[in-house]
Amino acid sequence: MRLAHWAVNAPLRPLLLAVFTASFVLPAQAADLITITRDALDNNAELASARSEYLGVEAGRDVVRSGLLPQINASGTVAHNEQYESQGSSRAGVGAGTGSVSAGDDRYNTVSLSLEATQALYDEVTRRQVTQAERQIDQQVYLLAATEQQLLIDVASAYFDILRAHEVLEARFAQERAIGRQLEQAGEQFEVGLIAITEVEEARATFDQSRADRIAAESNLQVAFEALEQLTGQRYASIEALGDSMPIALPEPSSRDYWVEQAIERNPQVLAQQAGIEVSRSGVDIARAGRLPTLSAFGNYQYGDSDIDNTTGNDSSSQVGIRANLPIYTGGSTSASIRQGTYQLESSQYDFESQRRSSIQQVRSLYTQVSNDVETVEAREQAIVSNQSALEATRAGYEVGTRNIVDVLNAEQNLYNAIANYAEARYSYVVNLLSLRQQAGRLDVDAIEEVNAWLTGDEVNFTLPESGGDDPYEPALNIGAPPQPGM
């Protein structure tokens, strides 16, 4: 329920309309929740990074799998060769020695070509690495889904934080105006000697507090708007408001155990940790496979040509066969790898259990919060009615002298606090309901569309009054200094 439905009295309505019309310039068309959600899905940097990471993991599977496919390599050389030879002899004699040295060199060119093809016949390490890569892809699918669901809840939270801040700001605007009028009235009564200066100062203190509350509400609205822009990379002039006819009901089905089961079975964070166990288990298998032999078939062809000794001609050879390799001792690295993989598997199992417990706890808490929100919204709505009646009664008492201005000011504040609290309760219900769906793994674009149907099409614009100069909400008062003793 919006503030216009809870005006203190009929004369306030034109005043509030004038304030908001002057302060918020409406654009031609407002963005709704589903439009902004799609913008985020297309433009969010974190989600784009997660998608690229998934594609990278998928490509890694193909890299590993290539080790099981045929390998063909060719190499060749062209070289100019020079040979140097030297021979010498010497004969020892008394007091003298003679010797002779002859040197020669030979220059020639060579060409060689080598071609080899291999095919793995048995390579358990590579095969299990492929299995691990496939498990990593499964895990990445869940992580990508978790990132997408987190983006959906972030966008919805930012959207409704804006509407929440806007309605609170409306309440603070109206509160400041109402208390400003009380301050003006108190000033007039003081001037004619009907009340003491203390009542005027009480009214001014309350007005100053309401002004501070309004400034804080403006800041909250601007901050909420910036948060939405960060998620989508786009700036929106206005968004659609939430309707008063929004259904406030328990989650369907209204069973906490059902939502817990959904979280265990569908929560992408839980499923990602579960897939992480399989990734770690594959790592142990890879380490153990390091003790097994490898077997591959090969075939090669060698070609060589040389013009050494001024002769021409070439020679070539070919070979086919099977090559086997058996690791006998690797310095203990295989055993160490097995131990390492076992500890990593144990760690991933604990991570899964931790995530499972966390998700169960969050689902239970969110279900309780949503259930309480249903009652809280109703109670906050009734509190507005009660506080409005209390304000009217206090004003009547003030006019006949049974209440003072402090009582009226407190009643004013209580009413507008009740209006702000009602807005808080409504938006907390919506966000908590979507958060419950997220933890249960049931938050998707369809769920956002259901909430989007609750919007009215009314536009909420975020253009605030320019700061600087005289405050537009400061009432024109000339109360003067309080009388001094003896005057």
Coordinates of C-alpha atoms in Angstrom, one line a residue:
M1 CA 0.0 0.0 0.0
R2 CA 1.5 3.3 -1.0
L3 CA 1.6 6.6 0.9
A4 CA -1.2 8.2 -1.1
H5 CA -3.6 5.6 0.3
W6 CA -2.7 6.6 3.8
A7 CA -2.8 10.4 3.8
V8 CA -3.3 11.9 7.2
N9 CA -6.3 13.9 6.0
A10 CA -7.9 15.1 2.8
P11 CA -6.1 18.5 2.8
L12 CA -2.7 16.7 2.7
R13 CA -3.4 15.0 -0.6
P14 CA -3.1 18.0 -2.9
L15 CA 0.0 19.1 -0.9
L16 CA 1.7 15.7 -1.3
L17 CA 0.8 15.6 -5.0
A18 CA 2.3 19.0 -5.5
V19 CA 5.5 18.0 -3.7
F20 CA 6.1 14.8 -5.7
T21 CA 5.1 16.3 -9.0
A22 CA 7.7 19.0 -8.6
S23 CA 10.4 16.7 -7.3
F24 CA 10.0 13.7 -9.7
V25 CA 9.7 14.4 -13.4
L26 CA 8.2 11.3 -15.0
P27 CA 9.8 9.9 -18.2
A28 CA 7.9 8.6 -21.2
Q29 CA 8.2 4.9 -20.2
A30 CA 9.5 3.1 -17.2
A31 CA 11.5 -0.1 -17.2
D32 CA 10.0 -3.1 -15.4
L33 CA 11.7 -5.9 -13.5
I34 CA 11.8 -8.4 -16.4
T35 CA 13.3 -5.9 -18.8
I36 CA 16.0 -5.0 -16.3
T37 CA 16.6 -8.7 -15.6
R38 CA 17.1 -9.4 -19.3
D39 CA 19.5 -6.5 -19.5
A40 CA 21.5 -7.9 -16.6
L41 CA 21.6 -11.4 -18.2
D42 CA 23.0 -9.9 -21.4
N43 CA 25.4 -7.3 -19.9
N44 CA 26.5 -8.4 -16.4
A45 CA 30.3 -8.8 -16.4
E46 CA 30.4 -11.4 -13.6
L47 CA 27.9 -13.6 -15.5
A48 CA 29.8 -13.2 -18.7
S49 CA 33.0 -14.2 -16.9
A50 CA 31.3 -17.3 -15.6
R51 CA 30.1 -18.2 -19.1
S52 CA 33.6 -17.8 -20.5
E53 CA 35.0 -19.9 -17.7
Y54 CA 32.6 -22.7 -18.6
L55 CA 33.6 -22.6 -22.2
G56 CA 37.2 -22.7 -21.2
V57 CA 36.6 -25.8 -19.0
E58 CA 34.8 -27.4 -21.9
A59 CA 37.7 -26.7 -24.3
G60 CA 40.0 -28.2 -21.7
R61 CA 38.2 -31.5 -22.1
D62 CA 39.0 -31.5 -25.8
V63 CA 42.7 -30.7 -25.0
V64 CA 43.0 -33.8 -22.8
R65 CA 41.0 -36.0 -25.1
S66 CA 43.4 -35.3 -28.0
G67 CA 45.9 -37.5 -26.3
L68 CA 43.8 -40.5 -27.2
L69 CA 43.5 -39.6 -30.9
P70 CA 46.1 -40.2 -33.7
Q71 CA 49.2 -38.0 -33.5
I72 CA 51.2 -37.2 -36.7
N73 CA 54.4 -35.3 -36.7
A74 CA 56.8 -34.3 -39.5
S75 CA 60.2 -32.8 -39.2
G76 CA 62.9 -31.9 -41.8
T77 CA 66.3 -30.3 -42.0
V78 CA 68.4 -28.7 -44.7
A79 CA 72.0 -28.1 -43.7
H80 CA 75.4 -27.1 -45.2
N81 CA 78.2 -29.1 -43.6
E82 CA 81.9 -28.5 -43.4
Q83 CA 84.5 -31.0 -42.1
Y84 CA 87.9 -30.3 -41.0
E85 CA 90.6 -32.9 -40.6
S86 CA 94.2 -32.6 -39.4
Q87 CA 97.0 -35.2 -39.1
G88 CA 100.4 -34.8 -37.6
S89 CA 103.5 -36.9 -36.7
S90 CA 106.7 -36.1 -34.7
R91 CA 109.9 -37.8 -34.0
A92 CA 111.8 -37.2 -30.8
G93 CA 115.6 -36.6 -31.0
V94 CA 118.2 -35.3 -28.8
G95 CA 117.9 -31.5 -28.5
A96 CA 115.8 -31.3 -31.5
G97 CA 112.4 -32.3 -33.0
T98 CA 110.8 -32.3 -36.4
G99 CA 107.3 -32.8 -37.5
S100 CA 104.8 -32.4 -40.4
V101 CA 101.1 -31.4 -40.4
S102 CA 98.6 -31.8 -43.3
A103 CA 95.1 -30.4 -43.2
G104 CA 92.1 -30.7 -45.5
D105 CA 88.4 -29.9 -45.5
D106 CA 85.3 -31.1 -47.1
R107 CA 82.0 -29.2 -47.8
Y108 CA 78.7 -30.8 -48.6
N109 CA 74.9 -30.3 -48.2
T110 CA 72.4 -32.6 -46.6
V111 CA 68.6 -32.9 -46.6
S112 CA 66.6 -35.0 -44.2
L113 CA 62.8 -35.6 -43.6
S114 CA 61.1 -37.6 -40.9
L115 CA 57.4 -38.5 -40.6
E116 CA 55.9 -40.3 -37.7
A117 CA 52.3 -41.3 -36.8
T118 CA 51.3 -42.7 -33.4
Q119 CA 48.0 -44.0 -31.9
A120 CA 47.5 -44.7 -28.3
L121 CA 46.2 -48.2 -27.7
Y122 CA 46.2 -48.2 -24.0
D123 CA 46.7 -45.1 -21.9
E124 CA 44.8 -45.2 -18.7
V125 CA 46.1 -41.9 -17.3
T126 CA 44.8 -40.0 -20.3
R127 CA 41.5 -41.8 -20.4
R128 CA 40.9 -40.9 -16.7
Q129 CA 42.0 -37.4 -17.3
V130 CA 39.2 -37.2 -19.9
T131 CA 36.8 -38.5 -17.3
Q132 CA 37.9 -35.9 -14.8
A133 CA 37.5 -33.1 -17.5
E134 CA 33.9 -34.2 -18.1
R135 CA 33.2 -34.1 -14.3
Q136 CA 34.7 -30.6 -14.3
I137 CA 32.3 -29.6 -17.0
D138 CA 29.4 -30.9 -14.9
Q139 CA 30.6 -28.9 -12.0
Q140 CA 30.9 -25.8 -14.1
V141 CA 27.4 -26.1 -15.3
Y142 CA 26.1 -25.9 -11.7
L143 CA 28.5 -23.0 -10.9
L144 CA 27.2 -21.1 -14.0
A145 CA 23.6 -21.8 -12.9
A146 CA 24.5 -20.6 -9.4
T147 CA 26.0 -17.4 -10.8
E148 CA 22.9 -16.8 -12.9
Q149 CA 20.5 -17.3 -10.0
Q150 CA 22.6 -15.0 -7.8
L151 CA 22.4 -12.4 -10.5
L152 CA 18.6 -12.7 -10.6
I153 CA 18.2 -12.3 -6.9
D154 CA 20.7 -9.4 -6.9
V155 CA 18.8 -7.6 -9.6
A156 CA 15.4 -8.2 -7.9
S157 CA 16.9 -7.0 -4.6
A158 CA 18.3 -3.9 -6.1
Y159 CA 15.0 -3.2 -8.0
F160 CA 12.9 -3.5 -4.8
D161 CA 15.5 -1.6 -2.8
I162 CA 14.9 1.3 -5.1
L163 CA 11.1 1.1 -4.6
R164 CA 11.6 0.6 -0.9
A165 CA 13.8 3.7 -0.7
H166 CA 11.3 5.7 -2.8
E167 CA 8.4 4.9 -0.6
V168 CA 10.4 5.7 2.5
L169 CA 11.4 8.9 0.9
E170 CA 7.8 9.8 0.2
A171 CA 7.0 9.2 3.8
R172 CA 9.9 11.4 4.9
F173 CA 8.8 14.1 2.5
A174 CA 5.3 14.1 4.0
Q175 CA 6.6 13.9 7.5
E176 CA 8.8 16.9 7.0
R177 CA 6.0 18.9 5.6
A178 CA 3.6 17.9 8.3
I179 CA 6.0 18.7 11.1
G180 CA 7.0 21.9 9.3
R181 CA 3.4 23.0 9.5
Q182 CA 3.4 22.2 13.2
L183 CA 6.5 24.3 13.6
E184 CA 4.8 27.2 11.8
Q185 CA 1.7 26.9 13.9
A186 CA 3.8 26.8 17.1
G187 CA 5.6 29.9 16.0
E188 CA 2.3 31.7 15.4
Q189 CA 1.0 30.6 18.8
F190 CA 4.2 31.8 20.5
E191 CA 3.9 35.2 18.8
V192 CA 0.5 35.7 20.3
G193 CA 1.5 34.3 23.7
L194 CA -0.5 31.1 23.6
I195 CA 2.5 28.7 24.2
A196 CA 6.0 28.9 25.6
I197 CA 9.2 29.1 23.7
T198 CA 10.0 25.5 24.9
E199 CA 7.2 24.1 22.7
V200 CA 8.6 26.0 19.7
E201 CA 12.0 24.6 20.3
E202 CA 10.5 21.1 20.7
A203 CA 8.8 21.5 17.3
R204 CA 12.0 22.8 15.7
A205 CA 14.1 19.9 17.1
T206 CA 11.6 17.4 15.7
F207 CA 11.5 19.3 12.4
D208 CA 15.3 19.2 12.2
Q209 CA 15.3 15.4 12.8
S210 CA 12.6 14.9 10.1
R211 CA 14.7 16.9 7.7
A212 CA 17.8 14.7 8.5
D213 CA 15.6 11.6 7.9
R214 CA 14.5 13.0 4.6
I215 CA 18.1 13.7 3.5
A216 CA 19.2 10.2 4.5
A217 CA 16.2 8.7 2.5
E218 CA 17.3 10.7 -0.5
S219 CA 20.8 9.3 -0.2
N220 CA 19.5 5.7 0.2
L221 CA 17.5 6.1 -3.0
Q222 CA 20.5 7.3 -5.0
V223 CA 22.7 4.5 -3.6
A224 CA 20.0 1.9 -4.5
F225 CA 19.8 3.3 -8.0
E226 CA 23.6 3.1 -8.5
A227 CA 23.5 -0.6 -7.3
L228 CA 21.1 -1.5 -10.1
E229 CA 23.2 0.3 -12.7
Q230 CA 26.3 -1.7 -11.6
L231 CA 24.5 -5.0 -12.2
T232 CA 23.2 -4.2 -15.7
G233 CA 25.7 -1.6 -17.0
Q234 CA 22.8 0.6 -17.9
R235 CA 21.1 3.7 -16.4
Y236 CA 17.4 3.8 -16.0
A237 CA 15.4 7.0 -15.7
S238 CA 12.5 5.3 -14.0
I239 CA 11.1 1.9 -13.1
E240 CA 7.6 0.5 -12.5
A241 CA 6.1 0.5 -9.0
L242 CA 4.8 -2.4 -7.0
G243 CA 1.0 -2.7 -6.9
D244 CA -1.1 -2.5 -3.7
S245 CA -2.9 -5.7 -4.8
M246 CA 0.3 -7.8 -4.6
P247 CA -0.6 -11.2 -3.0
I248 CA 0.9 -11.7 0.5
A249 CA 0.7 -15.4 1.1
L250 CA 2.8 -18.3 2.3
P251 CA 5.1 -20.1 -0.2
E252 CA 3.4 -22.8 -2.2
P253 CA 3.5 -25.6 -1.1
S254 CA 3.4 -24.3 2.5
S255 CA 5.7 -27.0 3.9
R256 CA 9.2 -26.2 5.2
D257 CA 10.3 -29.8 4.6
Y258 CA 9.4 -29.6 1.0
W259 CA 11.6 -26.5 0.5
V260 CA 14.5 -28.2 2.3
E261 CA 14.2 -31.3 0.0
Q262 CA 14.2 -29.0 -3.0
A263 CA 17.4 -27.3 -1.7
I264 CA 19.2 -30.6 -1.3
E265 CA 18.1 -31.8 -4.8
R266 CA 18.2 -28.7 -6.8
N267 CA 20.4 -26.0 -5.2
P268 CA 23.2 -25.4 -7.8
Q269 CA 25.8 -24.7 -5.1
V270 CA 25.1 -28.0 -3.4
L271 CA 25.1 -29.8 -6.8
A272 CA 28.4 -28.1 -7.7
Q273 CA 30.0 -29.3 -4.5
Q274 CA 28.7 -32.8 -5.1
A275 CA 30.2 -32.7 -8.6
G276 CA 33.4 -31.5 -7.0
I277 CA 33.6 -34.9 -5.2
E278 CA 33.6 -36.7 -8.5
V279 CA 36.3 -34.4 -9.8
S280 CA 38.5 -35.2 -6.8
R281 CA 37.7 -38.9 -7.1
S282 CA 38.8 -38.8 -10.7
G283 CA 42.0 -37.2 -9.5
V284 CA 42.7 -40.2 -7.3
D285 CA 42.1 -42.5 -10.3
I286 CA 44.5 -40.5 -12.4
A287 CA 47.2 -40.9 -9.8
R288 CA 46.7 -44.6 -9.4
A289 CA 46.8 -45.0 -13.2
G290 CA 50.3 -43.7 -13.1
R291 CA 51.5 -47.2 -12.1
L292 CA 50.0 -48.8 -15.3
P293 CA 51.8 -49.3 -18.6
T294 CA 51.0 -47.4 -21.8
L295 CA 50.8 -49.0 -25.2
S296 CA 50.8 -47.3 -28.6
A297 CA 51.2 -48.2 -32.2
F298 CA 53.6 -46.2 -34.4
G299 CA 54.9 -45.9 -37.9
N300 CA 57.6 -43.7 -39.2
Y301 CA 59.4 -42.8 -42.5
Q302 CA 62.9 -41.4 -42.8
Y303 CA 64.4 -39.8 -45.9
G304 CA 67.9 -38.4 -46.3
D305 CA 69.9 -36.9 -49.2
S306 CA 73.6 -35.7 -49.3
D307 CA 76.1 -34.6 -51.9
I308 CA 79.1 -35.6 -49.9
D309 CA 82.2 -36.6 -51.9
N310 CA 80.4 -35.1 -55.0
T311 CA 78.0 -38.1 -55.1
T312 CA 74.3 -37.8 -55.5
G313 CA 71.6 -40.1 -54.2
N314 CA 69.4 -40.6 -51.2
D315 CA 68.4 -43.2 -48.7
S316 CA 65.1 -43.8 -46.9
S317 CA 63.6 -46.2 -44.4
S318 CA 60.3 -46.9 -42.7
Q319 CA 59.2 -48.6 -39.6
V320 CA 56.0 -49.8 -38.0
G321 CA 55.5 -51.3 -34.6
I322 CA 54.1 -51.2 -31.1
R323 CA 55.7 -49.2 -28.3
A324 CA 55.2 -50.1 -24.6
N325 CA 56.3 -48.2 -21.5
L326 CA 56.1 -49.4 -17.9
P327 CA 57.1 -47.0 -15.1
I328 CA 59.1 -49.1 -12.6
Y329 CA 60.3 -46.4 -10.1
T330 CA 59.4 -42.7 -10.3
G331 CA 61.1 -41.5 -7.1
G332 CA 57.9 -42.0 -5.1
S333 CA 55.9 -39.4 -7.0
T334 CA 53.1 -41.8 -7.9
S335 CA 52.5 -42.8 -4.3
A336 CA 52.7 -39.1 -3.2
S337 CA 50.2 -38.2 -5.9
I338 CA 47.8 -40.8 -4.7
R339 CA 48.0 -39.5 -1.2
Q340 CA 47.5 -36.0 -2.4
G341 CA 44.4 -36.9 -4.4
T342 CA 43.0 -38.8 -1.4
Y343 CA 43.3 -35.8 0.8
Q344 CA 41.7 -33.6 -1.9
L345 CA 38.8 -36.0 -2.2
E346 CA 38.3 -36.0 1.6
S347 CA 38.4 -32.2 1.6
S348 CA 35.8 -32.0 -1.2
Q349 CA 33.5 -34.3 0.7
Y350 CA 33.7 -32.0 3.7
D351 CA 33.0 -29.0 1.5
F352 CA 29.9 -30.7 0.1
E353 CA 28.6 -31.5 3.6
S354 CA 29.2 -27.9 4.7
Q355 CA 27.4 -26.5 1.7
R356 CA 24.5 -28.9 2.2
R357 CA 24.1 -27.9 5.8
S358 CA 24.4 -24.2 5.0
S359 CA 21.7 -24.5 2.3
I360 CA 19.3 -26.4 4.6
Q361 CA 19.8 -23.7 7.3
Q362 CA 19.2 -20.9 4.9
V363 CA 16.1 -22.5 3.5
R364 CA 14.7 -23.0 6.9
S365 CA 15.5 -19.4 7.9
L366 CA 14.0 -17.9 4.7
Y367 CA 10.9 -20.0 5.0
T368 CA 10.4 -18.8 8.6
Q369 CA 11.1 -15.2 7.5
V370 CA 8.6 -15.4 4.6
S371 CA 6.0 -16.8 7.0
N372 CA 6.7 -14.0 9.5
D373 CA 6.6 -11.5 6.7
V374 CA 3.0 -12.4 5.8
E375 CA 1.9 -11.6 9.4
T376 CA 4.3 -8.6 9.6
V377 CA 2.8 -6.9 6.5
E378 CA -0.7 -7.3 7.9
A379 CA 0.4 -5.9 11.3
R380 CA 2.3 -3.0 9.7
E381 CA -0.8 -2.2 7.6
Q382 CA -3.0 -2.2 10.7
A383 CA -0.4 -0.1 12.5
I384 CA -0.9 2.7 10.0
V385 CA -4.6 2.8 10.7
S386 CA -4.0 2.8 14.4
N387 CA -1.4 5.5 14.3
Q388 CA -3.6 7.7 12.0
S389 CA -6.4 7.4 14.5
A390 CA -4.0 8.2 17.4
L391 CA -2.8 11.3 15.5
E392 CA -6.3 12.5 15.0
A393 CA -7.2 12.0 18.6
T394 CA -4.0 13.7 19.7
R395 CA -4.7 16.7 17.5
A396 CA -8.2 16.9 18.9
G397 CA -6.8 16.8 22.5
Y398 CA -4.2 19.5 21.6
E399 CA -6.9 21.8 20.4
V400 CA -8.8 21.5 23.6
G401 CA -5.7 21.7 25.8
T402 CA -5.4 18.2 27.1
R403 CA -2.4 17.4 24.9
N404 CA 0.7 19.4 24.2
I405 CA 2.7 19.9 21.0
V406 CA 5.2 17.2 21.9
D407 CA 2.4 14.7 21.9
V408 CA 1.3 15.8 18.5
L409 CA 4.8 15.7 17.1
N410 CA 5.3 12.2 18.5
A411 CA 2.1 11.1 16.9
E412 CA 3.1 12.6 13.6
Q413 CA 6.4 10.7 13.7
N414 CA 4.8 7.5 14.7
L415 CA 2.4 7.6 11.8
Y416 CA 5.1 8.2 9.2
N417 CA 7.4 5.7 10.8
A418 CA 4.5 3.2 10.5
I419 CA 4.2 4.1 6.8
A420 CA 7.9 3.6 6.2
N421 CA 7.8 0.3 8.2
Y422 CA 4.9 -0.9 6.1
A423 CA 7.0 -0.3 2.9
E424 CA 9.9 -2.1 4.5
A425 CA 7.7 -5.1 5.3
R426 CA 6.2 -5.4 1.8
Y427 CA 9.6 -5.4 0.0
S428 CA 11.2 -7.6 2.6
Y429 CA 8.5 -10.2 1.8
V430 CA 9.1 -10.1 -1.9
V431 CA 12.9 -10.3 -1.6
N432 CA 12.8 -13.1 1.0
L433 CA 10.3 -15.0 -1.2
L434 CA 12.7 -14.8 -4.2
S435 CA 15.7 -15.7 -1.9
L436 CA 13.8 -18.8 -0.8
R437 CA 13.3 -19.8 -4.4
Q438 CA 17.0 -19.2 -5.0
Q439 CA 18.1 -21.4 -2.2
A440 CA 15.7 -24.1 -3.4
G441 CA 17.1 -23.9 -6.9
R442 CA 13.8 -22.7 -8.3
L443 CA 14.7 -19.1 -9.2
D444 CA 14.6 -18.5 -12.9
V445 CA 13.3 -16.0 -15.4
D446 CA 9.8 -17.5 -15.1
A447 CA 9.8 -16.8 -11.4
I448 CA 10.9 -13.2 -12.1
E449 CA 8.0 -12.9 -14.6
E450 CA 5.5 -13.9 -11.9
V451 CA 6.7 -11.1 -9.7
N452 CA 6.8 -8.7 -12.6
A453 CA 3.1 -9.2 -13.0
W454 CA 2.6 -7.6 -9.6
L455 CA 3.9 -4.3 -11.0
T456 CA 1.4 -1.6 -11.8
G457 CA 3.0 0.3 -14.6
D458 CA 3.2 3.5 -12.4
E459 CA 6.5 5.1 -12.9
V460 CA 9.0 5.9 -10.1
N461 CA 11.5 8.5 -11.2
F462 CA 14.8 9.2 -9.5
T463 CA 15.5 12.9 -10.2
L464 CA 15.9 14.5 -6.8
P465 CA 15.8 18.2 -6.1
E466 CA 19.1 20.0 -6.8
S467 CA 21.1 20.7 -3.6
G468 CA 22.4 24.1 -2.6
G469 CA 20.8 27.4 -1.7
D470 CA 17.9 27.6 0.6
D471 CA 16.3 24.4 1.6
P472 CA 13.0 24.0 -0.3
Y473 CA 11.4 22.3 2.7
E474 CA 12.5 24.9 5.4
P475 CA 9.4 26.7 6.6
A476 CA 9.5 30.5 6.6
L477 CA 9.7 31.4 10.3
N478 CA 10.6 34.5 12.2
I479 CA 10.2 33.5 15.8
G480 CA 12.9 35.6 17.3
A481 CA 15.0 35.1 20.3
P482 CA 13.5 33.7 23.5
P483 CA 12.6 36.3 26.1
Q484 CA 15.3 37.0 28.7
P485 CA 14.6 37.0 32.4
G486 CA 13.4 40.3 33.7
M487 CA 12.2 41.6 30.4

